[in-house]
XYZ file of C-alpha atoms in Angstrom:
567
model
C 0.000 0.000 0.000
C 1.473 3.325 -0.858
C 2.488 5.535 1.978
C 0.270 8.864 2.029
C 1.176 12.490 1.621
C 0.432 14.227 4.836
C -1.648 17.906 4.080
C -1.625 19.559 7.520
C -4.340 22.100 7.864
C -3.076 25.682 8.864
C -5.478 27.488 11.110
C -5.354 31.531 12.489
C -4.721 31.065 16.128
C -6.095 34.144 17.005
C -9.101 33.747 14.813
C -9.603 30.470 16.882
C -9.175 31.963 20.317
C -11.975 34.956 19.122
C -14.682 32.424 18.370
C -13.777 30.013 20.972
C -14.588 33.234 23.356
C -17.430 34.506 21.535
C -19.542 30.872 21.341
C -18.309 29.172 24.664
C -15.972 26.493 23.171
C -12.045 24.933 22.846
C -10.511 26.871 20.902
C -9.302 23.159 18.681
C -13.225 23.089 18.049
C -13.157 26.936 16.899
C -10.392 26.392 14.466
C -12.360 23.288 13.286
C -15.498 25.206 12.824
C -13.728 28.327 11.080
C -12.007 25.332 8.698
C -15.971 24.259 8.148
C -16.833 27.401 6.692
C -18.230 28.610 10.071
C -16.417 31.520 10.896
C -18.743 33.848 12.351
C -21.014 33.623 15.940
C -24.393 33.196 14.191
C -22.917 30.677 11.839
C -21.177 28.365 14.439
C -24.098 28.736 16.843
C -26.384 27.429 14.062
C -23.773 24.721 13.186
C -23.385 23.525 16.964
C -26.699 23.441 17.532
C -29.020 21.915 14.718
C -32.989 21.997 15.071
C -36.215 22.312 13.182
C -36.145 25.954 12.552
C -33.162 25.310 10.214
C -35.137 22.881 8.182
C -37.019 24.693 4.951
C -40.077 25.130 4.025
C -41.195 21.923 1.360
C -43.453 24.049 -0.768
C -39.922 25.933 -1.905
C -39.287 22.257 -3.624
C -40.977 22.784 -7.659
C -43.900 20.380 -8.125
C -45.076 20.245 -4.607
C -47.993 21.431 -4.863
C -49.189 19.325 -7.592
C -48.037 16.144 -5.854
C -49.933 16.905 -2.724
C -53.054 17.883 -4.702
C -52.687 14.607 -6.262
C -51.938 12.473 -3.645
C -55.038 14.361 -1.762
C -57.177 13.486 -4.882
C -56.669 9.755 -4.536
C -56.561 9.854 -0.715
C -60.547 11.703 -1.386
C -61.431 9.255 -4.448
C -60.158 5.920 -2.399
C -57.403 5.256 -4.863
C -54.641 2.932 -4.146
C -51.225 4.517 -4.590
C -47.850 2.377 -5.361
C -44.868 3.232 -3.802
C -41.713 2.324 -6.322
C -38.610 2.739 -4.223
C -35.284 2.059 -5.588
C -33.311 -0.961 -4.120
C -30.817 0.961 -2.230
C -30.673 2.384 1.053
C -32.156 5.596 0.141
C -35.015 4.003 -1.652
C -36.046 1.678 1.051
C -36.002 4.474 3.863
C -37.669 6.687 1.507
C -40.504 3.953 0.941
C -41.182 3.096 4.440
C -41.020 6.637 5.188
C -43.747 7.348 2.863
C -46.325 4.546 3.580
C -45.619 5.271 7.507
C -47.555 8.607 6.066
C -49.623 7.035 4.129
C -50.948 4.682 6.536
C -51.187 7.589 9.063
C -53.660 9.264 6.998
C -55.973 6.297 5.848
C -54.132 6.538 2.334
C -53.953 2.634 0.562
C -50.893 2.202 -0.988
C -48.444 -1.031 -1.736
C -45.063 -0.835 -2.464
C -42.126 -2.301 -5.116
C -38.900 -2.865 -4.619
C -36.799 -3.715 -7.906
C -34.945 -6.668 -7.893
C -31.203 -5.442 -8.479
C -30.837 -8.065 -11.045
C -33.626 -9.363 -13.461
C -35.377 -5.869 -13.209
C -32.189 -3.551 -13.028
C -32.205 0.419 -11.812
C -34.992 2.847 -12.081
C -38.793 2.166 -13.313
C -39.783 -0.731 -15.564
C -42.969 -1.171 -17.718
C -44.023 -4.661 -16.895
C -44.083 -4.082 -12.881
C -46.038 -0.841 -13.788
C -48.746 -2.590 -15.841
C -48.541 -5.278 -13.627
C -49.519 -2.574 -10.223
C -52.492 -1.199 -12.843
C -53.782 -4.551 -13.112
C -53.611 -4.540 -9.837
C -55.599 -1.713 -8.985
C -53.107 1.320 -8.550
C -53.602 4.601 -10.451
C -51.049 6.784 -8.998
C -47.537 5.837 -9.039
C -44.724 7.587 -6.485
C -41.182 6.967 -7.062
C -38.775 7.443 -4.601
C -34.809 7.807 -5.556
C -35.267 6.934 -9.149
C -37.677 7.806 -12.278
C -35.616 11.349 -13.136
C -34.681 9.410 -15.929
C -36.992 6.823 -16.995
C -38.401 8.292 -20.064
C -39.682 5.249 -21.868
C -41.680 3.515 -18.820
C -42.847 7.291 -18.092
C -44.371 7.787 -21.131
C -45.751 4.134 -21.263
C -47.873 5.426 -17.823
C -49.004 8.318 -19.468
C -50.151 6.768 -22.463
C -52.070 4.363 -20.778
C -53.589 6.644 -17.857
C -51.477 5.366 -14.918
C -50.372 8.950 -13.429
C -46.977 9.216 -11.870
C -45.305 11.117 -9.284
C -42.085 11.860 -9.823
C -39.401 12.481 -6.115
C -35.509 11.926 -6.801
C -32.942 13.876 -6.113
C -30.365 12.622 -9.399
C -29.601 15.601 -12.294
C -32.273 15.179 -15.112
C -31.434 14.856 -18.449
C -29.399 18.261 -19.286
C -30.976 18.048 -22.882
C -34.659 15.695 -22.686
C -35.703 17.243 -19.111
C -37.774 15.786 -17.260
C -39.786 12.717 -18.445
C -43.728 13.071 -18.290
C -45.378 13.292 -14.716
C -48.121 14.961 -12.679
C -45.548 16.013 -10.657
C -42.048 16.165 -10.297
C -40.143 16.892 -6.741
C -36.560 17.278 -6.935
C -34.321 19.839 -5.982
C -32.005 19.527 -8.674
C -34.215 19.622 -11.295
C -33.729 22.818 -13.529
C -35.708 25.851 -12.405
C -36.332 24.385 -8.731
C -35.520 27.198 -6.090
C -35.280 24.585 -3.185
C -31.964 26.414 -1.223
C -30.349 23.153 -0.574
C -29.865 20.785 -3.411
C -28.117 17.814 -0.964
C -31.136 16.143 0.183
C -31.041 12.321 -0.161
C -33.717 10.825 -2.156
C -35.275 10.078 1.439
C -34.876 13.378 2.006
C -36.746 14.660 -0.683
C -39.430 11.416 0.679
C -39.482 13.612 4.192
C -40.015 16.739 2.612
C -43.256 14.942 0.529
C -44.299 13.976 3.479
C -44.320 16.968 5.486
C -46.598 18.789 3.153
C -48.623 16.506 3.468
C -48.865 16.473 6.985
C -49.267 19.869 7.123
C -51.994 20.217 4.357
C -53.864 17.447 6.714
C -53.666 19.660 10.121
C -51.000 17.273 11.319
C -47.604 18.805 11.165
C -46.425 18.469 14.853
C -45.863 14.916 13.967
C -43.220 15.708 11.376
C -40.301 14.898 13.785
C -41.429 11.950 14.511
C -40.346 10.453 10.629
C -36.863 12.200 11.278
C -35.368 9.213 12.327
C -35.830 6.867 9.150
C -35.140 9.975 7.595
C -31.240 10.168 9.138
C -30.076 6.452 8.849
C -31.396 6.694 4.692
C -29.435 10.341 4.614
C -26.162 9.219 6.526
C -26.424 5.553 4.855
C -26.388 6.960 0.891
C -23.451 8.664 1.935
C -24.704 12.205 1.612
C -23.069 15.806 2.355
C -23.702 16.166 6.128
C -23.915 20.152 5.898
C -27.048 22.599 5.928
C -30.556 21.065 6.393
C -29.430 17.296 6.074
C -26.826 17.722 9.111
C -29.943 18.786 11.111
C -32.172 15.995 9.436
C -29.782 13.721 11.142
C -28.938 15.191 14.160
C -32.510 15.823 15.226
C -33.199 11.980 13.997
C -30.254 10.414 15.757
C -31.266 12.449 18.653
C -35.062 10.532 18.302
C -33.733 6.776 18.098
C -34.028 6.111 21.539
C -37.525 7.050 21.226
C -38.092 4.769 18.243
C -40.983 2.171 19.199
C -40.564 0.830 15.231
C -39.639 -2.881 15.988
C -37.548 -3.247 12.959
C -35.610 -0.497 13.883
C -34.989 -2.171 17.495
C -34.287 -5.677 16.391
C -31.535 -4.397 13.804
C -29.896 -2.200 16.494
C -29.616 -5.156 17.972
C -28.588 -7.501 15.921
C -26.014 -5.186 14.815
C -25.061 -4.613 18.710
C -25.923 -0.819 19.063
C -26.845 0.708 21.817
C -30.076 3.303 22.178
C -27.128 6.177 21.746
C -26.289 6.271 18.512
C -24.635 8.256 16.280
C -23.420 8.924 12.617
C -20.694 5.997 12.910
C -23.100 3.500 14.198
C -25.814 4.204 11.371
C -22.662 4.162 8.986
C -20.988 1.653 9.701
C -23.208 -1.352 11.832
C -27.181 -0.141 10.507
C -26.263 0.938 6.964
C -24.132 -2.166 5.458
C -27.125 -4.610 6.500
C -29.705 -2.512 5.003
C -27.266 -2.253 1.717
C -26.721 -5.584 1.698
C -30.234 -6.275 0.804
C -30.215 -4.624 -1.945
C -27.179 -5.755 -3.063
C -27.567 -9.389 -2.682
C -31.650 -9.291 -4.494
C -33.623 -8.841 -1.181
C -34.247 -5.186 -1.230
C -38.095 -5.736 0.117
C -37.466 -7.320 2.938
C -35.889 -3.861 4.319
C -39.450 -2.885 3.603
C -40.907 -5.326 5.576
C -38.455 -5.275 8.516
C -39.517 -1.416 9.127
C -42.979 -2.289 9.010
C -42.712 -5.129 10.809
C -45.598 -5.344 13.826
C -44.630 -8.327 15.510
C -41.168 -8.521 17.421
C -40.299 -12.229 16.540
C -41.293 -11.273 12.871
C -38.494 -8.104 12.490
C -35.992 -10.585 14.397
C -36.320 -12.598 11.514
C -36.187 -10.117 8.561
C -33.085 -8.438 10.795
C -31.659 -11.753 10.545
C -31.897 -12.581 7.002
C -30.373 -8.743 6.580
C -27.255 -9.994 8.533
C -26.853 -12.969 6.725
C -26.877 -11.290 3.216
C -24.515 -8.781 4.817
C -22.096 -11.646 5.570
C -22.271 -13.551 2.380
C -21.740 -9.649 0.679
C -18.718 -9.119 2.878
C -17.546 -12.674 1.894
C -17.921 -12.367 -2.075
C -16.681 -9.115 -1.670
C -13.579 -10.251 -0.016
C -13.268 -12.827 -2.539
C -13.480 -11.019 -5.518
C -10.802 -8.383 -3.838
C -8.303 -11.157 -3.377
C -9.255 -12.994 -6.885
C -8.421 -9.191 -8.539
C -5.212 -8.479 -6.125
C -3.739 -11.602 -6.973
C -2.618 -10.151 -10.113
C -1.120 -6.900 -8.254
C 2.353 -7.179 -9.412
C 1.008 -7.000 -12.942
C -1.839 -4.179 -11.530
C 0.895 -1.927 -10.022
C 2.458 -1.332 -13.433
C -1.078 -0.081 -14.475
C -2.174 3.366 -13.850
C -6.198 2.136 -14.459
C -6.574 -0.729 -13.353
C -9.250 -2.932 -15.124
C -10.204 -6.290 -13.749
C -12.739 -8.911 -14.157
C -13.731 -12.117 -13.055
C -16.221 -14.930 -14.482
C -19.755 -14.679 -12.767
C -18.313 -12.138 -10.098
C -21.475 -11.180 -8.158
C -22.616 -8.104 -9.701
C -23.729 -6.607 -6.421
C -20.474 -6.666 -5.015
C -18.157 -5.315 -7.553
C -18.523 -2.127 -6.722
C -17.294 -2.348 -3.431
C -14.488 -4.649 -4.442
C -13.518 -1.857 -7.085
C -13.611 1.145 -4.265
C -11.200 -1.824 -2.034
C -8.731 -1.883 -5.141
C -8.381 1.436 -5.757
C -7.967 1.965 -1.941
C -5.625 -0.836 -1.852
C -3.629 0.095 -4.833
C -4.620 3.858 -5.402
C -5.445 3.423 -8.983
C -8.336 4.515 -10.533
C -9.652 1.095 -10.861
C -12.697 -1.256 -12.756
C -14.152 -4.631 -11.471
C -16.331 -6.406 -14.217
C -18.102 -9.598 -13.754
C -18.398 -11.846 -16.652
C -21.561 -13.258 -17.783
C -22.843 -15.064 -21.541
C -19.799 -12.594 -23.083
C -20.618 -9.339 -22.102
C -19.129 -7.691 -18.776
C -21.196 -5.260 -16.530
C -18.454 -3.505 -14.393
C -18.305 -0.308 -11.548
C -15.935 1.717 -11.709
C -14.256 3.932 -9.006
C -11.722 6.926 -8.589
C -8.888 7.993 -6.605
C -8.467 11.851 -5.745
C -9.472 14.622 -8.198
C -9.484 12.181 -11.246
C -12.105 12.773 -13.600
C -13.607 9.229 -14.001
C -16.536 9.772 -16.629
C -13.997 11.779 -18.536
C -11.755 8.569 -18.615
C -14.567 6.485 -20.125
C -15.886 8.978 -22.432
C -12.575 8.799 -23.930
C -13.335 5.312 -25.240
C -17.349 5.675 -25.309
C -17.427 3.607 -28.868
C -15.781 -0.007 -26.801
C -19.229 0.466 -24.421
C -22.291 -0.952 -24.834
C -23.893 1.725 -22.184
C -21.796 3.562 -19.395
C -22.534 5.988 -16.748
C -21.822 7.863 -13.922
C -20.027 10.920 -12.545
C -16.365 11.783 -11.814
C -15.845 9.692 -8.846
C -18.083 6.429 -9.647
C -19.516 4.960 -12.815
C -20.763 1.635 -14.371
C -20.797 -0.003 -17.955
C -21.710 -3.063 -20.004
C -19.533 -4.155 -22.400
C -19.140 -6.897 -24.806
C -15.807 -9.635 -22.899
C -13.985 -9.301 -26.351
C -13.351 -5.680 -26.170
C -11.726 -5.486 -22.506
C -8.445 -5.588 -24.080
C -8.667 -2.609 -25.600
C -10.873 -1.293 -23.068
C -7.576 -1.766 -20.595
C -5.390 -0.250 -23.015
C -6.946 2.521 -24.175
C -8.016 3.692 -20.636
C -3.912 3.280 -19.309
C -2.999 5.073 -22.618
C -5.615 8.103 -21.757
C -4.269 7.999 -18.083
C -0.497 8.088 -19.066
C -1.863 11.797 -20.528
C -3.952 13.283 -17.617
C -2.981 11.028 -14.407
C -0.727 13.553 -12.519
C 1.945 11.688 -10.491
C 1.318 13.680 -7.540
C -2.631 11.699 -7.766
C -0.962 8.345 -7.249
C 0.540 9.342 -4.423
C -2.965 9.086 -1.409
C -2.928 12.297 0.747
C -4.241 12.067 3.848
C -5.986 15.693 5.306
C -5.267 16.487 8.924
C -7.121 18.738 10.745
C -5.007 20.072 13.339
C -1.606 19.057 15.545
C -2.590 18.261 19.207
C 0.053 17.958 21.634
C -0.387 14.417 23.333
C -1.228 16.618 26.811
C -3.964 17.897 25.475
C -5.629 15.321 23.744
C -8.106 14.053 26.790
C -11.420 12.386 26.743
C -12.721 15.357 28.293
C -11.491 17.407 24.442
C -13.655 14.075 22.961
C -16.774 15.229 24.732
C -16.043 19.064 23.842
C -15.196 17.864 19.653
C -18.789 15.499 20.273
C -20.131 18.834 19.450
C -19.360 18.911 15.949
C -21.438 15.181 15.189
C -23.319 14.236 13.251
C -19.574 13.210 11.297
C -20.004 11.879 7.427
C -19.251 12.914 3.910
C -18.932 16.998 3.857
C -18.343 16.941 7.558
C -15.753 14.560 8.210
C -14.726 13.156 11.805
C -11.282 15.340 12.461
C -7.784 14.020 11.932
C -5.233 14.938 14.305
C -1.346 14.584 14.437
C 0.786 13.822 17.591
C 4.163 13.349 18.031
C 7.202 12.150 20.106
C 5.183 9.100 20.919
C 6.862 5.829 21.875
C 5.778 2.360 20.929
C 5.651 0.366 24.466
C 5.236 -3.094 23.600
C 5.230 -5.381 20.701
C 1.940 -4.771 18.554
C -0.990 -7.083 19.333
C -2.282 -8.903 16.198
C -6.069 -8.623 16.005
C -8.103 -11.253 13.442
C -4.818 -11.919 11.956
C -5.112 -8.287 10.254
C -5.711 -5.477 12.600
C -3.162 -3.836 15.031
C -3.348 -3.024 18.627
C -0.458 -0.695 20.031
C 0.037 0.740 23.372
C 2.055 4.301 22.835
C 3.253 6.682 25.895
C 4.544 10.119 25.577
C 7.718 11.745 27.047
C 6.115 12.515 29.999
C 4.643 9.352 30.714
C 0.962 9.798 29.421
C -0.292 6.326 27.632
C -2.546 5.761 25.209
C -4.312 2.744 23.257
C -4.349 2.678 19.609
C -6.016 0.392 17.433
C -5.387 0.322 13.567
C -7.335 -1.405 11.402
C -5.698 -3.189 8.490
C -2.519 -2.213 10.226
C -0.629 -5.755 9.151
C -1.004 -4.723 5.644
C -0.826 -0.986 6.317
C 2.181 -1.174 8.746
C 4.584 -3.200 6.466
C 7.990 -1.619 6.126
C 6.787 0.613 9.161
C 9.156 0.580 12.078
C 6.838 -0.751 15.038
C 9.731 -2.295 17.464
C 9.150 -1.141 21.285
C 11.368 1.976 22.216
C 10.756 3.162 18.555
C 9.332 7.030 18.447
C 6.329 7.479 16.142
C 4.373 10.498 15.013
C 0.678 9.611 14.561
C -2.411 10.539 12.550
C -5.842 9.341 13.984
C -9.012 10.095 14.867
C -10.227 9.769 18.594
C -12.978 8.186 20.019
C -14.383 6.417 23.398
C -13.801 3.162 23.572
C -16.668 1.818 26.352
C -15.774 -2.160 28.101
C -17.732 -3.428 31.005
C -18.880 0.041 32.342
C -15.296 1.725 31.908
C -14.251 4.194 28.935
C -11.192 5.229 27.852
C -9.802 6.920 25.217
C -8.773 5.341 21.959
C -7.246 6.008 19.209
C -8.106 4.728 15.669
C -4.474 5.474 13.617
C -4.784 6.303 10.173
C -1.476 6.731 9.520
C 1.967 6.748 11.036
C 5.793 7.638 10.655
C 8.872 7.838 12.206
C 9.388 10.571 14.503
C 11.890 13.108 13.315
């Protein structure tokens, strides 16, 4: 693994001491705030303490009006209403969020869940004609349909009225396809002042109007908390409205009576407290998994589960698809990496595998380019075509890199950092050539080289759990507002490193003035090699911090993401 370019963040001491004074706070947590874009009083206050106020007004989203008028039609005329959320996290959240509504306020409504595989992403005519048969004359999607012109217009020729929410660009030169309604803040022409919302987020705001055309709107909050895990889980910018969406619906879990909710905390061993790293990290991957491994409804069905033994079982079948996905995906990592002597030499790396599970490859391909920071693409092999995901490393333009050989593709999308294709097996020679040959042109050298960002130097005196508790302040952590790196140095390595799972490192470190601390890093077999990790040795240390709780007492940890000799 390649060692990382350290970028220290330079902050304006006195800047940080004025804040810290004006808002009641360390000054550390100033300087962070000030680095956030949160520089003034008014701004920091609003930062550090996130509530409904701060979330806007849903008729500021374009077509909200409509939907609710139509939704209120069929609510009036008894109309059943299906729910078409897309198989990811975002989708399911945003589908149980809106039939929790629905249900609420007498609305009938059924839901589908695409399967990842036979049906693919987005809306599909023969499940739509197959819900009118069925009885359903309004469709809602949820996460997808921005860009599903063909099934679109198949519903409005046949009088099967759709409401479009999503939260994806349109179509820079079709628009919009046709709808009664379409909700999305980053659809042209919308004045919505936020366009980050998840696709559950845009769900919420649907469902607020709604409330609030119906004389209920103090219940809002209360749908804040499927709200947060869909936002934090799709990986979206935790700034502006959604940081509050999340704080205000992390704040609500211990409230939660939703059984589904409580048998997944527990199966994935959390605690009523939870925050941002929990719903990342334990809640998130299981309700992923689902969709990844062709069980995307049963997320459904877990959230609306009304019998306890019932969501113990759906929570169960989550966490077994979760551990055959982090077993394939494992697999196919170590299948791709076994050619990495031959990978190194690549600057793109393009890989694929017979019958990889498509579901996985994605997450294999974000592992690889981790692993060998290369802009890399995991295809899986099937009847000879190969449907692949690709993924980036730094600032490296990945659609750009495609486009570049557009005519070897049988379809291809995406954005700079992630994309996927399809593409006949017998052109993935060239495909691998021509991408290393573009990358030779516009790969900078300095991009294959990982930086690492580090928010501050703390002096090993000051870093305390009582600084934890002050820096707590700045959760909800995630994409856009990252949990803080810090650097300490002149720390010595005590004892021998403890091997965890055969791949994870345990290190007990003291300062010069006696201080210890415990350090965990994960990976650190792999990551550590050529490191020098012998007791006595001196070490300067990036990590992030966090309380580590055992058996009633909690200490301070800290979770290394890098390390170097001390100079």
């Amino acid at each position: 693994m390649p060692e990382k370019r350290w970028i220290i963040q330079k902050h304006d001491r006195a800047a940080a001491n004025e804040l810290a004074a004006k808002v009641g706070v360390h000054p550390l947590t100033a300087a962070l705030l000030i680095a956030r874009g949160c520089d003034t009083v008014e701004k920091a206050t609003a930062f550090l303490n996130p509530d409904l106020e701060q979330l806007h007004d849903p008729s500021l989203l374009k077509g909200m009006k409509d939907a609710v008028r139509r939704i209120l039609q069929a609510a009036e005329k008894g109309e059943k209403i299906l729910v078409w959320g897309d198989y990811d996290v975002d989708g399911t959240t945003g589908t149980v969020l809106l039939r929790q509504v629905f249900r609420l306020l007498g609305i009938k409504s059924e839901f589908h869940i695409p399967n990842r595989f036979t049906e693919g992403y987005g809306v599909n005519i023969p499940a739509l004609e197959a819900a009118q048969q069925r009885g359903c004359s309004l469709v809602i999607t949820v996460d997808c349909g921005i860009r599903s012109f063909e099934p679109l217009e198949w519903a409005r020729d046949h009088g099967l009225d759709v409401i479009i929410t999503d939260h994806h660009l349109s179509d820079e030169e079709r628009g919009n396809p046709p709808a009664v309604a379409v909700v999305n803040p980053n659809q042209t022409g919308c004045p919505y002042p936020d366009k980050h919302l998840a696709g559950v987020g845009v769900a919420f705001k649907l469902a607020h109007a709604l409330l609030r055309e119906k004389g209920k709107e103090e219940i809002v909050p209360k749908f804040l908390t499927i709200a947060a895990i869909g936002t934090v889980a799709d990986i979206m910018n935790l700034s502006g409205e959604n940081r509050s969406i999340v704080a205000l619906g992390l704040r609500d879990i211990p409230k939660s009576s939703n059984l589904g909710l409580k048998a997944l905390m527990e199966i994935s061993d959390c605690t009523s407290a939870m925050t941002s790293t929990h719903i990342g990290f334990r809640i998130a991957p299981r309700i992923n998994a689902a969709g990844r491994m062709d069980v995307g409804r049963h997320v459904v069905e877990l959230f609306e589960a009304e019998d306890f033994a019932e969501a113990r079982r759906l929570a169960d079948i989550l966490n077994s698809r979760n551990r055959e996905r982090q077993a394939m995906q494992q697999q196919i990592t170590e299948l791709a990496l076994a050619e990495s002597a031959e990978l190194a030499s690549q600057k793109f790396v393009v890989v694929a595998g017979e019958g990889w599970h498509r579901g996985v490859i994605g997450l294999a391909a974000s592992r690889i380019a981790e692993r060998l920071n290369r802009p890399t693409i995991v295809l899986s092999m099937e009847n000879g075509f190969a449907h692949g995901s690709a993924r980036s490393i730094g600032k490296y333009h990945l659609l750009n890199a495609l486009e570049s050989c557009s005519d070897l593709f049988e379809q291809f999308g995406g954005h700079a950092a992630a994309a996927g294709m399809k593409i006949k097996c017998e052109h993935l020679d060239a495909l691998r050539e021509k991408l290393n040959a573009y990358a030779e042109t516009t790969l900078a050298e300095e991009l294959l080289t990982p930086e690492l960002y580090i928010d501050a130097p703390v002096s090993s005196q000051t870093m305390s759990l009582g600084l934890l508790n002050e820096l707590a302040r700045l959760e909800p952590f995630g994409a856009g507002n990252r949990k803080p790196v810090f650097v300490t140095n002149g720390l010595a390595v005590r004892f021998e490193p403890t091997v965890m799972k055969d791949k994870h490192l345990k290190l007990h470190l003291e300062d010069e003035a006696g201080k210890r601390f415990e350090a965990v890093w994960w990976d650190g077999v792999e990551r550590g090699r050529q490191r020098t990790l012998a007791p006595g040795s001196r070490i300067e240390v990036a990590y992030t911090a966090e309380a580590n709780s055992w058996q009633g007492n909690t200490r301070l940890q800290l979770v290394i993401e890098d390390l170097r000799e001390h100079n």
